[in-house]
PDB file of C-alpha atoms in Angstrom:
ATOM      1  CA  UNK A1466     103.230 102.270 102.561  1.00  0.00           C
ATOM      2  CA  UNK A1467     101.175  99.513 103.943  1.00  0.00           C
ATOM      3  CA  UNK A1468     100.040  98.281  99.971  1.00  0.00           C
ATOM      4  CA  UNK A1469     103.595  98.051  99.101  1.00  0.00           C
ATOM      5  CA  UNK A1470     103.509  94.839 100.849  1.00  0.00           C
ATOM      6  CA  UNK A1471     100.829  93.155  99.331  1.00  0.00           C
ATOM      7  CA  UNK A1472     103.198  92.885  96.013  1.00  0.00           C
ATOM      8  CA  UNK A1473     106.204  91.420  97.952  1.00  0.00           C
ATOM      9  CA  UNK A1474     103.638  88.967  99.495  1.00  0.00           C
ATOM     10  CA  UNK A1475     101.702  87.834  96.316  1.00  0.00           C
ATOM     11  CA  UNK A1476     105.352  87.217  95.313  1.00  0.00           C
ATOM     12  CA  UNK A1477     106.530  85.362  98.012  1.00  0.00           C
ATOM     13  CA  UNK A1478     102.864  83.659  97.597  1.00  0.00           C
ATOM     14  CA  UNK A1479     103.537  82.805  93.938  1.00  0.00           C
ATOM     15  CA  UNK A1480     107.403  81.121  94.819  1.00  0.00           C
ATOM     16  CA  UNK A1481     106.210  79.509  97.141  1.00  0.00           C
ATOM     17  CA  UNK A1482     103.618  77.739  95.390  1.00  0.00           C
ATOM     18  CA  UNK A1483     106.181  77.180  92.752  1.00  0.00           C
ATOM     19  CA  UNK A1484     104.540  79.096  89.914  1.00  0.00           C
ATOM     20  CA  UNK A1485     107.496  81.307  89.578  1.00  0.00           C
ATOM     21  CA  UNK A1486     111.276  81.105  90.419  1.00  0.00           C
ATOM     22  CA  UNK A1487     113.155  83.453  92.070  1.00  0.00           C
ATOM     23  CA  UNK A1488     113.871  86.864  90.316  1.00  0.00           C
ATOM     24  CA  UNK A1489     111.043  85.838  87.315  1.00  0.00           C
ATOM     25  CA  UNK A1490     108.920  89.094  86.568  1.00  0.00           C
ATOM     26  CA  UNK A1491     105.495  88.883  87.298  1.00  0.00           C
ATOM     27  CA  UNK A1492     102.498  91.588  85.821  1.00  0.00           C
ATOM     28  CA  UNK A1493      99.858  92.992  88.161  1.00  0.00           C
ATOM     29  CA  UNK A1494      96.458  94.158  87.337  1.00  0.00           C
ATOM     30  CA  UNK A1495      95.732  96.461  89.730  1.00  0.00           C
ATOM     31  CA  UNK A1496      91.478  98.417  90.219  1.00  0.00           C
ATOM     32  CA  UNK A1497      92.283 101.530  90.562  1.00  0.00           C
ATOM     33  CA  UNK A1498      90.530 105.528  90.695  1.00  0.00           C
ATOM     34  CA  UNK A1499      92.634 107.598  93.407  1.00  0.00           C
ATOM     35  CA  UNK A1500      95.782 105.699  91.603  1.00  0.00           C
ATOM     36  CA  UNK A1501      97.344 105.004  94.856  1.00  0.00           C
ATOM     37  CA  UNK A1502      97.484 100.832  95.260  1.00  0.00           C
ATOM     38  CA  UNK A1503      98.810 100.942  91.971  1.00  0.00           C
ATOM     39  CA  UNK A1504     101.596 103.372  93.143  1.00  0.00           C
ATOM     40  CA  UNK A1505     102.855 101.216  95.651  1.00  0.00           C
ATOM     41  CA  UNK A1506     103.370  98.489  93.042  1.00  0.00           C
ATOM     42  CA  UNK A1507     105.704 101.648  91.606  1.00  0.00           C
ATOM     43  CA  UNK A1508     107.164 101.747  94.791  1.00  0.00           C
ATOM     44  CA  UNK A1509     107.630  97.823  94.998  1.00  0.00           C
ATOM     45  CA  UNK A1510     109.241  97.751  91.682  1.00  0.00           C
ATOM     46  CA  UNK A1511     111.717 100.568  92.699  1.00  0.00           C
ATOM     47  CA  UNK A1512     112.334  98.588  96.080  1.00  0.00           C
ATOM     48  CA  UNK A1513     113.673  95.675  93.863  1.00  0.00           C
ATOM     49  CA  UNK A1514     110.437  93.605  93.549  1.00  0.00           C
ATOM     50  CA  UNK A1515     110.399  91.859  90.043  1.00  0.00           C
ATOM     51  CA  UNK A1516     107.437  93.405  88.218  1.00  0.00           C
ATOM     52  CA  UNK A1517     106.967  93.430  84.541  1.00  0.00           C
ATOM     53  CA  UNK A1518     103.704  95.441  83.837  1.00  0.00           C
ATOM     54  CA  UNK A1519     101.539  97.445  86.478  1.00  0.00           C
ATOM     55  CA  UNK A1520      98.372  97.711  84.664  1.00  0.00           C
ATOM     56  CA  UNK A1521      95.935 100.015  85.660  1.00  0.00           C
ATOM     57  CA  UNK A1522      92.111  98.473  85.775  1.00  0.00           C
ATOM     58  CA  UNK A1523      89.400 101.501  85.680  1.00  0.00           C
ATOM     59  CA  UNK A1524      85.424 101.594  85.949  1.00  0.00           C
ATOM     60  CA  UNK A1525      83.188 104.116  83.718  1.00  0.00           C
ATOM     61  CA  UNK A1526      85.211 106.892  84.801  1.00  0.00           C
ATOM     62  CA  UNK A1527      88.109 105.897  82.666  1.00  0.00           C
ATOM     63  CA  UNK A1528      90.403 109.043  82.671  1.00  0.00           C
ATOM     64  CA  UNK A1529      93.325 107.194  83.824  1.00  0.00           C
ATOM     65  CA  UNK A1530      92.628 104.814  80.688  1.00  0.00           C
ATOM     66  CA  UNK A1531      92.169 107.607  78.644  1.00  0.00           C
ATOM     67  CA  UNK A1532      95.516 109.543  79.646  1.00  0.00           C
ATOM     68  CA  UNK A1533      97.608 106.316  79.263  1.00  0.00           C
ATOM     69  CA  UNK A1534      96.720 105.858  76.112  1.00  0.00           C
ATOM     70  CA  UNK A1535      96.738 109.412  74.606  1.00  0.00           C
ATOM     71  CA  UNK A1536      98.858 111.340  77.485  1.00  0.00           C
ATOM     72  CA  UNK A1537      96.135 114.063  78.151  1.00  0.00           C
ATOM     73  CA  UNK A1538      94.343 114.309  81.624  1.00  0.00           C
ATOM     74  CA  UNK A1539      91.241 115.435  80.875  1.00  0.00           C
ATOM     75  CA  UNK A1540      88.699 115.648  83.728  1.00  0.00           C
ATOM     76  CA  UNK A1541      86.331 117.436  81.681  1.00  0.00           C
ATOM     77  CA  UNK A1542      84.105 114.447  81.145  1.00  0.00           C
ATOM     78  CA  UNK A1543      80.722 113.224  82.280  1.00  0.00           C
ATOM     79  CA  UNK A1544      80.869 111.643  85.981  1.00  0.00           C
ATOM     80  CA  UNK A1545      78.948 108.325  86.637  1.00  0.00           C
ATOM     81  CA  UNK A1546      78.311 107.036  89.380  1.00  0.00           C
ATOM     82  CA  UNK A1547      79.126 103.217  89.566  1.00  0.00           C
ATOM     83  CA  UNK A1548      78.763  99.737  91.302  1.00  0.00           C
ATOM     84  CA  UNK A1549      82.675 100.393  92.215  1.00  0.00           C
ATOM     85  CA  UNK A1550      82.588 103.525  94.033  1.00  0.00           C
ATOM     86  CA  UNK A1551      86.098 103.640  95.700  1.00  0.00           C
ATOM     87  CA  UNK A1552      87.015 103.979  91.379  1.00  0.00           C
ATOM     88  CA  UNK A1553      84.511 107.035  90.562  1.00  0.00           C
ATOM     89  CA  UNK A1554      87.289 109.620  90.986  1.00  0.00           C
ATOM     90  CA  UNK A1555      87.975 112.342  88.144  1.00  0.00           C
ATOM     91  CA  UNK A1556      90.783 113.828  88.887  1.00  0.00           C
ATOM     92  CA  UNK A1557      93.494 110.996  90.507  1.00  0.00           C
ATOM     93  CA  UNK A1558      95.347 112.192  93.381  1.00  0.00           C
ATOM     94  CA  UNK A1559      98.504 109.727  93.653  1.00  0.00           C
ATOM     95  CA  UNK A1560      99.170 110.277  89.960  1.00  0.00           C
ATOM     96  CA  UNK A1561     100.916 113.260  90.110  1.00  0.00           C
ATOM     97  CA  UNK A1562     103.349 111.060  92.828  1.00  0.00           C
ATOM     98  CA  UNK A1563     103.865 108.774  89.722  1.00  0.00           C
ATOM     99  CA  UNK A1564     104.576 111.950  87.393  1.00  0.00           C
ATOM    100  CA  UNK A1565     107.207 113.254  89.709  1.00  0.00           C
ATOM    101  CA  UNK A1566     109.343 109.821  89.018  1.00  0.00           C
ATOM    102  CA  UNK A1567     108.713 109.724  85.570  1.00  0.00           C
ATOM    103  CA  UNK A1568     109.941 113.105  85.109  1.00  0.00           C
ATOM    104  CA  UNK A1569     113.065 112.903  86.473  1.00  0.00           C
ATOM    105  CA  UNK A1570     111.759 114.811  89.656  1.00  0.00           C
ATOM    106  CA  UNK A1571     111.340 118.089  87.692  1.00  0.00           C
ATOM    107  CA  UNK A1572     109.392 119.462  89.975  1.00  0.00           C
ATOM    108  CA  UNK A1573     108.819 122.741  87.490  1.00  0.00           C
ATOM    109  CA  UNK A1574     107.067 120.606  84.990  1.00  0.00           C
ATOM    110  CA  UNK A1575     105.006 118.741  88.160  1.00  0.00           C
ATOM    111  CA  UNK A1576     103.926 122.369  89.066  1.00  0.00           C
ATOM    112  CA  UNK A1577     102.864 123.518  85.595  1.00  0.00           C
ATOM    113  CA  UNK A1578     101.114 120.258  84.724  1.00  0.00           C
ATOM    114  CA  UNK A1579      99.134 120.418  88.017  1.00  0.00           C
ATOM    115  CA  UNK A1580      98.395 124.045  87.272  1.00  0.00           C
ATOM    116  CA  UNK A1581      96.943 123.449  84.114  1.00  0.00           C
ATOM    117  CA  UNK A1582      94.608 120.649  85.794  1.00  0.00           C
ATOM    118  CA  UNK A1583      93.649 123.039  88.598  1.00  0.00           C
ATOM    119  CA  UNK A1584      92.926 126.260  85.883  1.00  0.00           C
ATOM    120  CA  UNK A1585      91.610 124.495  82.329  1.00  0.00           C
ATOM    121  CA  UNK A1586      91.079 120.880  84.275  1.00  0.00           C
ATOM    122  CA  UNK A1587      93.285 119.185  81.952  1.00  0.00           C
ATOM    123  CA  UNK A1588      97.191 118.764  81.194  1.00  0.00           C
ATOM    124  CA  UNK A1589      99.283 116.834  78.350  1.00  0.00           C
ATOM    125  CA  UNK A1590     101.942 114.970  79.243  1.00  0.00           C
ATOM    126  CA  UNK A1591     105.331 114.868  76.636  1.00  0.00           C
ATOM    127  CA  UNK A1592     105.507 112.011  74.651  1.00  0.00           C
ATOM    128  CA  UNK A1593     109.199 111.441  75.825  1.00  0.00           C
ATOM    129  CA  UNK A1594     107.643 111.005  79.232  1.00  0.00           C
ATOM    130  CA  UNK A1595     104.676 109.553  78.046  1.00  0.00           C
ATOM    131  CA  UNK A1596     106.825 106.231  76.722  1.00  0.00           C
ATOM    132  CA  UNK A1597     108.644 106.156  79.806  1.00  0.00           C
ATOM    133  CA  UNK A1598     104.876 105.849  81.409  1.00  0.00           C
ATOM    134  CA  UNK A1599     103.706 103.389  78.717  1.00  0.00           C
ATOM    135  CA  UNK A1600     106.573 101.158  79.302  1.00  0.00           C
ATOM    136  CA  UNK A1601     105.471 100.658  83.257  1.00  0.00           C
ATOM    137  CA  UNK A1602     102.037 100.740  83.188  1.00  0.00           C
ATOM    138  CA  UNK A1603      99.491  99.149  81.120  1.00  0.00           C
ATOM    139  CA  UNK A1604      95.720 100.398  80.986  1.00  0.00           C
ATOM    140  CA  UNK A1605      91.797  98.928  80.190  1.00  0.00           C
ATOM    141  CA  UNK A1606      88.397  99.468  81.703  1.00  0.00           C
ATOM    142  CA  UNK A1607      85.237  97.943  82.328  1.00  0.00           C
ATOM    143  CA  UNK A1608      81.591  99.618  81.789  1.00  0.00           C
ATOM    144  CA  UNK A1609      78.868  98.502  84.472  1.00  0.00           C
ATOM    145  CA  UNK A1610      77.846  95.550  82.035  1.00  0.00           C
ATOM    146  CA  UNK A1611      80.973  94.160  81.793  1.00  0.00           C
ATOM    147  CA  UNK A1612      81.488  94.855  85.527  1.00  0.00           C
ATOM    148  CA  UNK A1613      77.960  92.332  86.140  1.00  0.00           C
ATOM    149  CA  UNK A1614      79.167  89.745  83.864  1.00  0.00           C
ATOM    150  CA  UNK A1615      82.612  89.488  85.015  1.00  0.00           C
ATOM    151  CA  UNK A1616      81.036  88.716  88.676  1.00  0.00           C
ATOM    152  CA  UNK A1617      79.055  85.791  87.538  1.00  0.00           C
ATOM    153  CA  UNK A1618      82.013  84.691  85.063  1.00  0.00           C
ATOM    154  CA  UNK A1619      84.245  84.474  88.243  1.00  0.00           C
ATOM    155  CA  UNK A1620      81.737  82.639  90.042  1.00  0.00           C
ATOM    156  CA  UNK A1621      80.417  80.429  87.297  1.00  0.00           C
ATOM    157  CA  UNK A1622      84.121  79.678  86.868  1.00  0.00           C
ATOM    158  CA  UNK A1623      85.813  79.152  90.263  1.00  0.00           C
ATOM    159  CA  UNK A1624      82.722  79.285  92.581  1.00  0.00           C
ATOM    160  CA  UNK A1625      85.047  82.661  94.166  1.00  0.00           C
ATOM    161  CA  UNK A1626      82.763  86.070  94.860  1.00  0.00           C
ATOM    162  CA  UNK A1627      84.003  89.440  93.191  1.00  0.00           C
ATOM    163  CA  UNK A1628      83.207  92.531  94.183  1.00  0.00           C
ATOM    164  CA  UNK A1629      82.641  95.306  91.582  1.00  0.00           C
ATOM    165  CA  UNK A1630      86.127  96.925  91.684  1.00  0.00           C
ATOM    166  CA  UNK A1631      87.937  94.016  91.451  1.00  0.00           C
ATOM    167  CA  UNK A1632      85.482  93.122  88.569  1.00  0.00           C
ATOM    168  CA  UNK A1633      86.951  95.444  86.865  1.00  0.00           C
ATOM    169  CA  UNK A1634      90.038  94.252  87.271  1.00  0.00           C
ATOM    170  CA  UNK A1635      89.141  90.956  86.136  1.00  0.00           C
ATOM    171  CA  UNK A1636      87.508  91.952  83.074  1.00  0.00           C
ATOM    172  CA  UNK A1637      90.586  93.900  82.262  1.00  0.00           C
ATOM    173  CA  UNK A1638      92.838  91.102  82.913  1.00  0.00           C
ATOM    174  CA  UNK A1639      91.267  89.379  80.584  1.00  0.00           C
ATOM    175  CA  UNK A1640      91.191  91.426  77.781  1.00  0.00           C
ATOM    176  CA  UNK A1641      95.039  92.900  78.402  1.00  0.00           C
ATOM    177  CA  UNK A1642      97.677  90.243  77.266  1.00  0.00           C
ATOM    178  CA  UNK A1643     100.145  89.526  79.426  1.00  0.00           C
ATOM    179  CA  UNK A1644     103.755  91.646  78.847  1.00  0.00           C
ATOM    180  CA  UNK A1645     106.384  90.331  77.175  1.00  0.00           C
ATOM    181  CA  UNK A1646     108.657  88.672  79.660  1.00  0.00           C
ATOM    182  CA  UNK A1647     106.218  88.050  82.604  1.00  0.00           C
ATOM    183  CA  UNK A1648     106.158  84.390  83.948  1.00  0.00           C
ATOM    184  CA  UNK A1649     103.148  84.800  86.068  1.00  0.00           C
ATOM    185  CA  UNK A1650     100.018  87.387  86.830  1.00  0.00           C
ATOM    186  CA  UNK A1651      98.467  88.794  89.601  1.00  0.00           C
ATOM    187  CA  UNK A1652      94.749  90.417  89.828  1.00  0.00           C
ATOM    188  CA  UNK A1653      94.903  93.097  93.436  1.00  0.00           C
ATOM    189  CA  UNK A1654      91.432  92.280  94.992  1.00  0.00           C
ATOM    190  CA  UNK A1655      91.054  95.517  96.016  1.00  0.00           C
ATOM    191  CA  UNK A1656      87.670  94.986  98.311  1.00  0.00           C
ATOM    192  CA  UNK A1657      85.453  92.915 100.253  1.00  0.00           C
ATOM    193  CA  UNK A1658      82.353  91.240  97.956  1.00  0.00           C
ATOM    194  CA  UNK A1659      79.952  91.387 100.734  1.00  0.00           C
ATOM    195  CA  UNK A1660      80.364  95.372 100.962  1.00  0.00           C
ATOM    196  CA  UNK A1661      78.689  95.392  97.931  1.00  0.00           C
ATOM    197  CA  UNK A1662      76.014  92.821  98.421  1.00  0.00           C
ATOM    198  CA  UNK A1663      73.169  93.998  95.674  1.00  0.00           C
ATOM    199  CA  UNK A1664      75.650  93.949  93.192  1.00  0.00           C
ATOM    200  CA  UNK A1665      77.074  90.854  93.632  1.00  0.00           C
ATOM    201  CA  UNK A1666      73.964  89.140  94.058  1.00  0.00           C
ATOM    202  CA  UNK A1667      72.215  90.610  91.409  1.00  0.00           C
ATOM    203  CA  UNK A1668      75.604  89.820  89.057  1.00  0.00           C
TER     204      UNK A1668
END
């Protein structure tokens, strides 16, 4: 509940500095592992906040990237252990929230889906609901190189200190183009650069 504002003030933040008029859509690029800030953008957008794209920044441990992009969720994959820990997560809590919605609230298809993850540690998605997803949310990584280089890009470039999650964010936002219709773009920092000083400094 609380990260549902931080969308509805980034808005108010981008009107008021007159990069976007009132009722313009606006993408987000949002780090993410446990799937939940990026669910309260969900939530914003259902409240009546203007968003065009959530896109959904991962680390290494790129299963959400992974079941955007083909519709399986597949934990069964090696775990590593990352610069961005808050995003080394393998099996994303908040998503099956996000499921619910998309599904119409069938909560017998919820139940069978989160079976399968909890027996064979995997589940596939239909494709009818799967372009309903694809529509919303947007995906892209970053491996732990990227992650370094981004840091020193955003310094080298605007003298403003990254942490590693929100590195990955950045990276992503670079590489993901912005969604048809979106007048402006937002980048969640989702934590504080000097919890992470080695990394930074090292980046």
């Amino acid at each position: 509940v609380p990260q549902i504002v931080y969308y509805f003030a980034a808005y108010a933040q981008l009107l008021k500095a007159g990069k976007v008029r009132f009722g313009d859509k606006v993408d987000f690029c949002v780090p993410t592992g446990n799937f939940g800030d990026i669910l309260a953008g969900y939530y914003a957008k259902q409240m009546g906040l203007p968003v065009c794209k959530l896109v959904c920044a991962s680390n290494a441990n790129n299963v959400l990237t992974d079941f955007i992009h083909t519709g399986t969720y597949d934990k069964n994959r090696p775990f590593h252990t990352t610069a961005s820990p808050s995003m080394d997560i393998l099996i994303s809590s908040n998503l099956e929230r996000m499921l619910y919605y998309m599904s119409d609230k069938d909560t017998r298809l919820i139940s069978m889906l989160m079976n399968d993850l909890s027996q064979w540690g995997a589940y596939e998605v239909p494709e009818p609901m799967m372009k309903k997803i694809r529509s919303i949310f947007g995906t892209g990584w970053a491996d732990e190189n990227q992650v370094r280089e981004m840091i020193a890009d955003c310094w080298n470039k605007n003298h403003y200190v990254i942490d590693p999650h929100t590195a990955c964010g950045y990276h992503v936002f670079e590489k993901v183009a912005p969604a048809e219709g979106a007048k402006a773009r937002v980048l969640l920092s989702t934590a504080s650069p000097y919890k992470f000083p080695r990394a930074c400094c090292d980046a």
